[in-house]
Amino acid sequence: MNLPTALSFWPPGNSHMAAFMRAADWSTSPLGAPAGWPQCLRTAVGIMLESPAPVAIFWGPERVLLHNDACIPFIGGQHSAGLGSPAAKVWPGVHDSVLKPILDRVFAGEAVTVEDHDVPLRTNQGRGEWPRVVAASFSPIRDETGVVAGVFHLLPPATQGLRLDVAQGPRDAEMESLTRLVPALLWQSDPSGAAMRFHPSWTAYTGQSPDAARDGGWLEAIHPEDRPGTARLFSEAQARQEPLETELRIRARDGRHRWFQMRHAPLTEPGRGVVRWIGAALDIHEHRLARDALAASEERFRVLVSSIEDVFYVTDLEKGRLEYLSPSYETVWGRPVATLLVDLSGFLDTLHPEDRAAFLAGKERQLRGEAVSIEYRIRRPDGAERWILDRSFPVTGRRPSLAAGVASDVTDRKRSEKALRASEERLSGIFASATVGLSEVGLDGTFLQVNDELCRILGRPREEVLRLSIPDVTHPDDIAPSFAAVAKALEGEGGADLDKRYLRPDGSLAWANSRVTRLRHGSGRADSLLVVTVDLTGRRAAEAALRHSEHRFRQFGEASTDLLWIRDASTLSFEYLSPAFETIFGLPRDQVLGGNHVLRWAGMILPEDRPRLLDDIRRVRAGDSVAQSFRIRRGTDREIRWIRGTDFPLFDERGRVERVAGIARDVTEEVETHDRLRVLVSELQHRTRNLVAVIRSVADKTLAGAGSLDDFRDRFRTRLDAIGRANALLSRLEEGDRVTFDQLIRSELAAHGTLDGDAHPARVALSGPPGVRLRSSTVQTFALALHELATNALKYGALSQPDGRLAVGWSIVDGPGGTPLLHVDWRERCRLTEREPDESERRGYGRELIERALPYQLKARTTYQIGAGGVHCTITLPISSTS
């Protein structure tokens, strides 16, 4: 094999043979270039080159030789010419008689160990000497399908003078053979296997002293998981006096464990039987890891093939049968795998009759060892017709009759191609009439066809555009995204789109949306791209207006004293909450903008209002608008506040509720004012009814006792004035307040001029507790009674005489059940008159009011007496419970 060229990247490493293999010309080797080697061979070569022990590999039907640096002493001057050559060419004299029988057994699947045998490799630079070794192994290397593709040949090291420090006299030659068994750890024991003595290599690797290793102590260096099995194997080997071989992990001096291949064998002498046991442990750590990795890789391959949608198969072309068929066959063909594995002859019946000839022609090419790719139609049992792309190839390193393949269902692709061909026929018409920009672009980005609308968008004449490419008219920042969209369109059937900026000759930019779709032409014509370009000038302006509108909305929301909010309709999470929330609800906004905001917000609503409010939200999510009033307990001061608002849905472009929004305000003062007004109106209505009744009664009584119309007018006016004064007192009251008796008596006497301090000094004496609150419903009638008493005193009684006196006293007394009562004592003092009071004085309106109206209307107890000294009247009536 000639060596003029180089492979610069594989295999890695600094060893002599790694560099030699990288520099070699593999064109004359049956293996070919390393780039085409199967992964299992590349993995085995990597293990070989890293191994400190002599390793050779024989690969393929030609048994091509590969080896590492440690093997050079065994091959000698032949190692340069032998690398990459068949074994029969390297050792023509001994291949057929010595090496070939061994390799045939291994290629048949058997692992072979050659003990106490001449190594059939030339040493000492070809001078014809053969080393003798105690043991050498030949192990099969299997490819991804489990078939033996090569042989892994492990030799003991070409080391001279390695001996065990054991004095055995005549057996020194045997000890010399023992030291050559393996390159690592050595030992021997007596015939019983109990007294074991270890070579210093054991101590050097494990760190165990010879004393520590005796009496089974060496087992402490074995991995805990391997220790029981190793002890059992040694015991069984001793009992049967048979050699043992196993793989186990041995702890190194640094505490790490490495994999070793351990052999322990008896040495016998005629007539004496077993005279001793010798053993060795060979470091196979990298080989074991690579083997486990290969097994895992094979398992992943089987899982992958079983899970992909494409149908994977391996077929023996000579025998006309399938060796493997993936489960996806049942999905694509709609037929059971087991039937086809038993009898392949029925497969042709699944094909469309028009495609069977092409399929059979492809089979002939397979038999000639060609890679074949064909398309055909199949008919499933359900009548459906599917297009299949079948790609097969010969299996390298296996029997020539074996081929593997992948059958893919390409029905959808075929349909797309058919539709694409139809669309191409209509493309020219679309170009002429389309209101969007259309262009056909080559895979190199040059414009092939353009319509008028695209020219308008680009601001260039057609002739100029057809001389340009996509980068020439694209903003520099959008060139990379444009190429990414093209790549995406080329990868799949769906196409790709993007918003981008086009450069016009005048320096202005045109925003547009470009949709890129691959056009598959076939018939030898290169594929191209269809680009649909939509002018986005209007949309961009609308988006800018929308951003401006959103900015104004947020300014409004931030300044508004009303609460504005927006929620996601599906999750009810707040998307916007104006600052007024913190004032109205007394909580920071971030406490309801995150987490379980619905529960936190609902928890502030009074329990009696909560169900109704949650039902309103459900109605809004269903599309209704709802006006609502409810109460909350404010977070800052726990005060109950009234909230009034309107909730309404926000719809998306398809008319579905996408968000719910609302406006709310604190109306607590408004509600309280309304409640006060309602009470006041009710009180006003009640008082008005009473006032009308009183005035009607006063009018009737006054009219009945008047001697003339002028007399009626004077009396009626004075009595209306008394009612007016009482109403004036009532109208000035705050909510919950009452007119007091001292206010009422002083107001009435002052109206008659008896409390001005000048006209009647010291003639009127008032005594009683201040602030005795009267019932508002009694004030008008009670005031009329006091008015009549005062009027009569001025006309006929104590206040009509200069030396007359009036004493009005009052007190609070207990009534039935502890009800508070006001007791008023009206007492006049004056000189005796010479005439008796006439009937009008005895039975006038005032007396009738006191003796009849007060007991009936006010539940009062009254007395009225006219004696020689003047009038003495008492009135006892219920008063406000707050007095």
Short mmCIF file of C-alpha atoms in Angstrom, two decimals, residues 130-397:
data_model
loop_
_atom_site.label_atom_id
_atom_site.label_comp_id
_atom_site.label_asym_id
_atom_site.label_seq_id
_atom_site.Cartn_x
_atom_site.Cartn_y
_atom_site.Cartn_z
CA TRP A 130 8.65 -16.90 16.51
CA PRO A 131 7.91 -15.93 20.14
CA ARG A 132 6.20 -18.50 22.31
CA VAL A 133 3.40 -17.25 24.58
CA VAL A 134 1.34 -18.85 27.30
CA ALA A 135 -2.00 -17.38 26.05
CA ALA A 136 -3.34 -15.11 23.31
CA SER A 137 -7.03 -14.31 22.65
CA PHE A 138 -9.03 -13.86 19.45
CA SER A 139 -12.46 -12.19 20.07
CA PRO A 140 -15.21 -11.48 17.53
CA ILE A 141 -16.17 -7.87 16.72
CA ARG A 142 -19.82 -7.56 15.72
CA ASP A 143 -21.35 -4.84 13.59
CA GLU A 144 -24.58 -2.91 14.27
CA THR A 145 -26.72 -5.88 13.18
CA GLY A 146 -24.92 -8.40 15.39
CA VAL A 147 -22.93 -10.16 12.62
CA VAL A 148 -19.18 -10.83 13.12
CA ALA A 149 -17.34 -8.30 10.96
CA GLY A 150 -13.82 -8.62 12.39
CA VAL A 151 -11.46 -10.15 15.00
CA PHE A 152 -9.89 -8.44 18.03
CA HIS A 153 -6.52 -10.18 18.68
CA LEU A 154 -4.94 -9.55 22.11
CA LEU A 155 -1.37 -10.73 22.76
CA PRO A 156 0.71 -10.69 25.94
CA PRO A 157 3.38 -7.98 25.97
CA ALA A 158 6.69 -8.54 24.23
CA THR A 159 8.45 -8.27 27.62
CA GLN A 160 11.49 -10.27 28.56
CA GLY A 161 12.74 -10.98 32.09
CA LEU A 162 9.40 -10.41 33.97
CA ARG A 163 9.30 -13.04 36.70
CA LEU A 164 7.46 -13.76 39.97
CA ASP A 165 9.61 -13.62 43.04
CA VAL A 166 8.93 -17.25 43.92
CA ALA A 167 11.69 -19.79 44.43
CA GLN A 168 10.51 -22.99 42.78
CA GLY A 169 13.75 -24.44 41.53
CA PRO A 170 13.01 -26.53 38.42
CA ARG A 171 9.80 -24.63 37.77
CA ASP A 172 11.50 -21.32 36.89
CA ALA A 173 10.68 -21.90 33.21
CA GLU A 174 7.03 -22.17 34.14
CA MET A 175 7.28 -18.95 36.11
CA GLU A 176 8.80 -17.31 33.06
CA SER A 177 5.75 -18.38 31.05
CA LEU A 178 3.50 -17.05 33.81
CA THR A 179 5.09 -13.62 33.67
CA ARG A 180 4.30 -13.46 29.99
CA LEU A 181 0.61 -14.29 30.37
CA VAL A 182 -0.76 -10.76 30.60
CA PRO A 183 0.71 -7.26 30.95
CA ALA A 184 -0.71 -6.39 34.32
CA LEU A 185 -1.35 -8.20 37.61
CA LEU A 186 0.17 -11.69 38.33
CA TRP A 187 -0.03 -14.26 41.13
CA GLN A 188 0.41 -17.94 42.00
CA SER A 189 -0.83 -20.23 44.75
CA ASP A 190 -0.30 -23.69 46.14
CA PRO A 191 -2.37 -26.65 44.83
CA SER A 192 -5.18 -25.92 47.31
CA GLY A 193 -5.44 -22.34 46.04
CA ALA A 194 -5.29 -20.99 49.59
CA ALA A 195 -1.72 -19.72 49.92
CA MET A 196 -1.62 -17.05 47.21
CA ARG A 197 1.52 -15.04 46.45
CA PHE A 198 1.26 -11.90 44.34
CA HIS A 199 3.73 -10.38 41.97
CA PRO A 200 4.83 -6.82 42.87
CA SER A 201 2.61 -5.62 40.02
CA TRP A 202 -0.38 -6.35 42.29
CA THR A 203 0.99 -4.13 45.04
CA ALA A 204 2.01 -1.47 42.56
CA TYR A 205 -1.53 -1.24 41.18
CA THR A 206 -3.77 -1.90 44.23
CA GLY A 207 -1.56 -0.52 46.99
CA GLN A 208 -2.03 -3.76 48.99
CA SER A 209 1.03 -5.15 50.68
CA PRO A 210 1.79 -8.85 50.15
CA ASP A 211 0.75 -9.57 53.73
CA ALA A 212 -2.55 -7.74 53.31
CA ALA A 213 -3.30 -9.69 50.13
CA ARG A 214 -2.83 -13.12 51.74
CA ASP A 215 -5.59 -15.28 53.25
CA GLY A 216 -8.31 -13.84 51.02
CA GLY A 217 -7.34 -10.24 51.73
CA TRP A 218 -6.88 -9.69 48.00
CA LEU A 219 -10.69 -9.80 47.68
CA GLU A 220 -10.84 -6.42 49.41
CA ALA A 221 -9.38 -4.91 46.22
CA ILE A 222 -12.28 -6.31 44.19
CA HIS A 223 -15.32 -4.04 43.58
CA PRO A 224 -17.99 -4.79 46.25
CA GLU A 225 -20.51 -5.73 43.56
CA ASP A 226 -18.08 -8.22 41.99
CA ARG A 227 -16.55 -9.59 45.21
CA PRO A 228 -19.09 -12.37 46.09
CA GLY A 229 -19.15 -13.72 42.55
CA THR A 230 -15.35 -13.71 42.28
CA ALA A 231 -14.98 -15.64 45.56
CA ARG A 232 -17.55 -18.18 44.35
CA LEU A 233 -15.82 -18.64 40.96
CA PHE A 234 -12.42 -19.22 42.63
CA SER A 235 -13.94 -21.78 45.01
CA GLU A 236 -15.70 -23.62 42.17
CA ALA A 237 -12.52 -23.62 40.00
CA GLN A 238 -10.47 -25.05 42.89
CA ALA A 239 -13.07 -27.73 43.49
CA ARG A 240 -13.23 -28.76 39.81
CA GLN A 241 -9.50 -28.13 39.23
CA GLU A 242 -10.45 -26.26 36.07
CA PRO A 243 -9.27 -22.85 34.86
CA LEU A 244 -11.56 -19.88 35.21
CA GLU A 245 -11.94 -16.69 33.20
CA THR A 246 -14.07 -13.70 34.20
CA GLU A 247 -14.30 -9.94 33.98
CA LEU A 248 -14.32 -7.86 37.16
CA ARG A 249 -13.40 -4.48 38.55
CA ILE A 250 -10.24 -4.04 40.66
CA ARG A 251 -9.57 -1.00 42.84
CA ALA A 252 -6.49 1.00 41.99
CA ARG A 253 -4.21 2.73 44.48
CA ASP A 254 -6.16 6.01 43.99
CA GLY A 255 -9.47 4.34 44.92
CA ARG A 256 -10.87 4.17 41.39
CA HIS A 257 -11.94 0.85 39.86
CA ARG A 258 -11.00 -0.40 36.42
CA TRP A 259 -12.23 -3.40 34.46
CA PHE A 260 -9.87 -6.40 34.18
CA GLN A 261 -10.04 -9.75 32.40
CA MET A 262 -8.95 -12.30 35.02
CA ARG A 263 -7.62 -15.81 34.24
CA HIS A 264 -6.73 -18.36 36.94
CA ALA A 265 -5.43 -21.76 35.75
CA PRO A 266 -3.86 -24.87 37.31
CA LEU A 267 -0.39 -26.18 36.37
CA THR A 268 -0.15 -29.99 36.41
CA GLU A 269 2.62 -32.56 36.30
CA PRO A 270 2.30 -36.18 35.28
CA GLY A 271 1.52 -38.37 38.25
CA ARG A 272 1.23 -35.38 40.60
CA GLY A 273 -1.83 -33.57 39.29
CA VAL A 274 -2.10 -29.88 40.14
CA VAL A 275 1.20 -28.61 41.49
CA ARG A 276 0.24 -24.91 41.60
CA TRP A 277 -2.15 -22.29 40.27
CA ILE A 278 -1.07 -19.26 38.29
CA GLY A 279 -3.20 -16.22 37.45
CA ALA A 280 -3.22 -12.88 35.69
CA ALA A 281 -5.55 -9.88 35.40
CA LEU A 282 -5.39 -7.89 32.15
CA ASP A 283 -6.61 -4.26 32.13
CA ILE A 284 -9.49 -4.14 29.61
CA HIS A 285 -11.17 -1.04 31.01
CA GLU A 286 -11.36 0.96 27.76
CA HIS A 287 -12.29 -2.16 25.80
CA ARG A 288 -15.09 -2.94 28.26
CA LEU A 289 -16.43 0.62 28.19
CA ALA A 290 -16.33 0.61 24.40
CA ARG A 291 -18.10 -2.74 24.28
CA ASP A 292 -20.80 -1.52 26.65
CA ALA A 293 -21.14 1.67 24.60
CA LEU A 294 -21.45 -0.42 21.45
CA ALA A 295 -24.16 -2.56 23.04
CA ALA A 296 -26.02 0.56 24.14
CA SER A 297 -25.63 2.01 20.65
CA GLU A 298 -27.06 -1.17 19.15
CA GLU A 299 -29.99 -1.03 21.55
CA ARG A 300 -30.63 2.62 20.69
CA PHE A 301 -30.51 1.68 17.02
CA ARG A 302 -33.14 -1.01 17.55
CA VAL A 303 -35.33 1.39 19.53
CA LEU A 304 -34.89 4.08 16.86
CA VAL A 305 -35.76 1.75 14.02
CA SER A 306 -38.78 0.50 15.92
CA SER A 307 -40.08 4.00 16.63
CA ILE A 308 -39.56 5.89 13.37
CA GLU A 309 -42.46 6.29 10.98
CA ASP A 310 -40.42 5.06 7.99
CA VAL A 311 -40.21 1.30 7.35
CA PHE A 312 -36.72 -0.15 7.84
CA TYR A 313 -35.88 -3.61 6.49
CA VAL A 314 -33.01 -6.01 5.93
CA THR A 315 -33.44 -8.64 3.20
CA ASP A 316 -31.49 -11.67 1.99
CA LEU A 317 -31.70 -11.30 -1.79
CA GLU A 318 -30.44 -14.83 -2.54
CA LYS A 319 -32.85 -16.58 -0.20
CA GLY A 320 -35.69 -14.17 -1.00
CA ARG A 321 -36.64 -13.54 2.60
CA LEU A 322 -36.63 -10.71 5.12
CA GLU A 323 -34.27 -10.83 8.08
CA TYR A 324 -35.80 -7.74 9.72
CA LEU A 325 -38.90 -5.56 9.19
CA SER A 326 -39.71 -2.63 11.48
CA PRO A 327 -43.17 -2.34 13.16
CA SER A 328 -44.02 0.79 11.16
CA TYR A 329 -44.75 -1.52 8.19
CA GLU A 330 -48.11 -2.29 9.78
CA THR A 331 -48.92 1.45 9.97
CA VAL A 332 -47.91 2.26 6.40
CA TRP A 333 -49.00 -0.92 4.59
CA GLY A 334 -51.88 -1.77 6.95
CA ARG A 335 -50.74 -5.42 7.01
CA PRO A 336 -49.14 -7.60 9.73
CA VAL A 337 -45.33 -7.82 9.90
CA ALA A 338 -45.38 -11.51 10.81
CA THR A 339 -47.03 -12.51 7.51
CA LEU A 340 -44.33 -10.89 5.38
CA LEU A 341 -41.49 -12.27 7.51
CA VAL A 342 -42.80 -15.81 6.86
CA ASP A 343 -43.49 -15.40 3.14
CA LEU A 344 -42.10 -12.52 1.07
CA SER A 345 -43.71 -13.71 -2.15
CA GLY A 346 -46.98 -11.94 -1.42
CA PHE A 347 -45.33 -8.51 -1.22
CA LEU A 348 -45.65 -7.95 -4.98
CA ASP A 349 -49.44 -8.20 -4.67
CA THR A 350 -49.48 -5.11 -2.42
CA LEU A 351 -48.05 -2.95 -5.24
CA HIS A 352 -50.04 -1.05 -7.82
CA PRO A 353 -50.09 -3.16 -11.02
CA GLU A 354 -48.58 -0.32 -13.05
CA ASP A 355 -45.57 -0.07 -10.69
CA ARG A 356 -44.63 -3.76 -10.35
CA ALA A 357 -42.30 -3.81 -13.34
CA ALA A 358 -40.29 -0.86 -12.02
CA PHE A 359 -40.06 -2.55 -8.61
CA LEU A 360 -38.76 -5.81 -10.13
CA ALA A 361 -36.18 -3.86 -12.13
CA GLY A 362 -35.01 -2.29 -8.88
CA LYS A 363 -34.64 -5.76 -7.35
CA GLU A 364 -32.34 -6.78 -10.23
CA ARG A 365 -30.15 -3.77 -9.48
CA GLN A 366 -30.11 -4.76 -5.79
CA LEU A 367 -28.82 -8.23 -6.74
CA ARG A 368 -25.98 -6.55 -8.62
CA GLY A 369 -25.00 -4.79 -5.39
CA GLU A 370 -26.26 -1.35 -6.39
CA ALA A 371 -27.91 1.25 -4.16
CA VAL A 372 -31.47 1.66 -5.46
CA SER A 373 -34.06 4.42 -5.01
CA ILE A 374 -37.50 3.89 -6.54
CA GLU A 375 -41.03 5.19 -6.05
CA TYR A 376 -44.11 3.03 -6.33
CA ARG A 377 -47.70 2.90 -5.17
CA ILE A 378 -49.19 0.39 -2.75
CA ARG A 379 -52.78 -0.58 -2.07
CA ARG A 380 -53.78 -1.07 1.54
CA PRO A 381 -56.44 -3.57 2.64
CA ASP A 382 -58.82 -0.62 3.30
CA GLY A 383 -58.54 0.40 -0.37
CA ALA A 384 -56.36 3.45 0.26
CA GLU A 385 -53.52 4.10 -2.18
CA ARG A 386 -50.20 5.39 -0.86
CA TRP A 387 -46.98 6.52 -2.57
CA ILE A 388 -43.73 4.92 -1.28
CA LEU A 389 -40.15 6.10 -1.71
CA ASP A 390 -37.95 2.96 -1.30
CA ARG A 391 -34.22 3.49 -0.86
CA SER A 392 -32.04 0.38 -0.45
CA PHE A 393 -28.31 -0.23 -0.26
CA PRO A 394 -25.97 -3.22 0.12
CA VAL A 395 -24.81 -3.98 3.67
CA THR A 396 -21.03 -3.48 3.73
CA GLY A 397 -18.96 -6.11 5.49
#
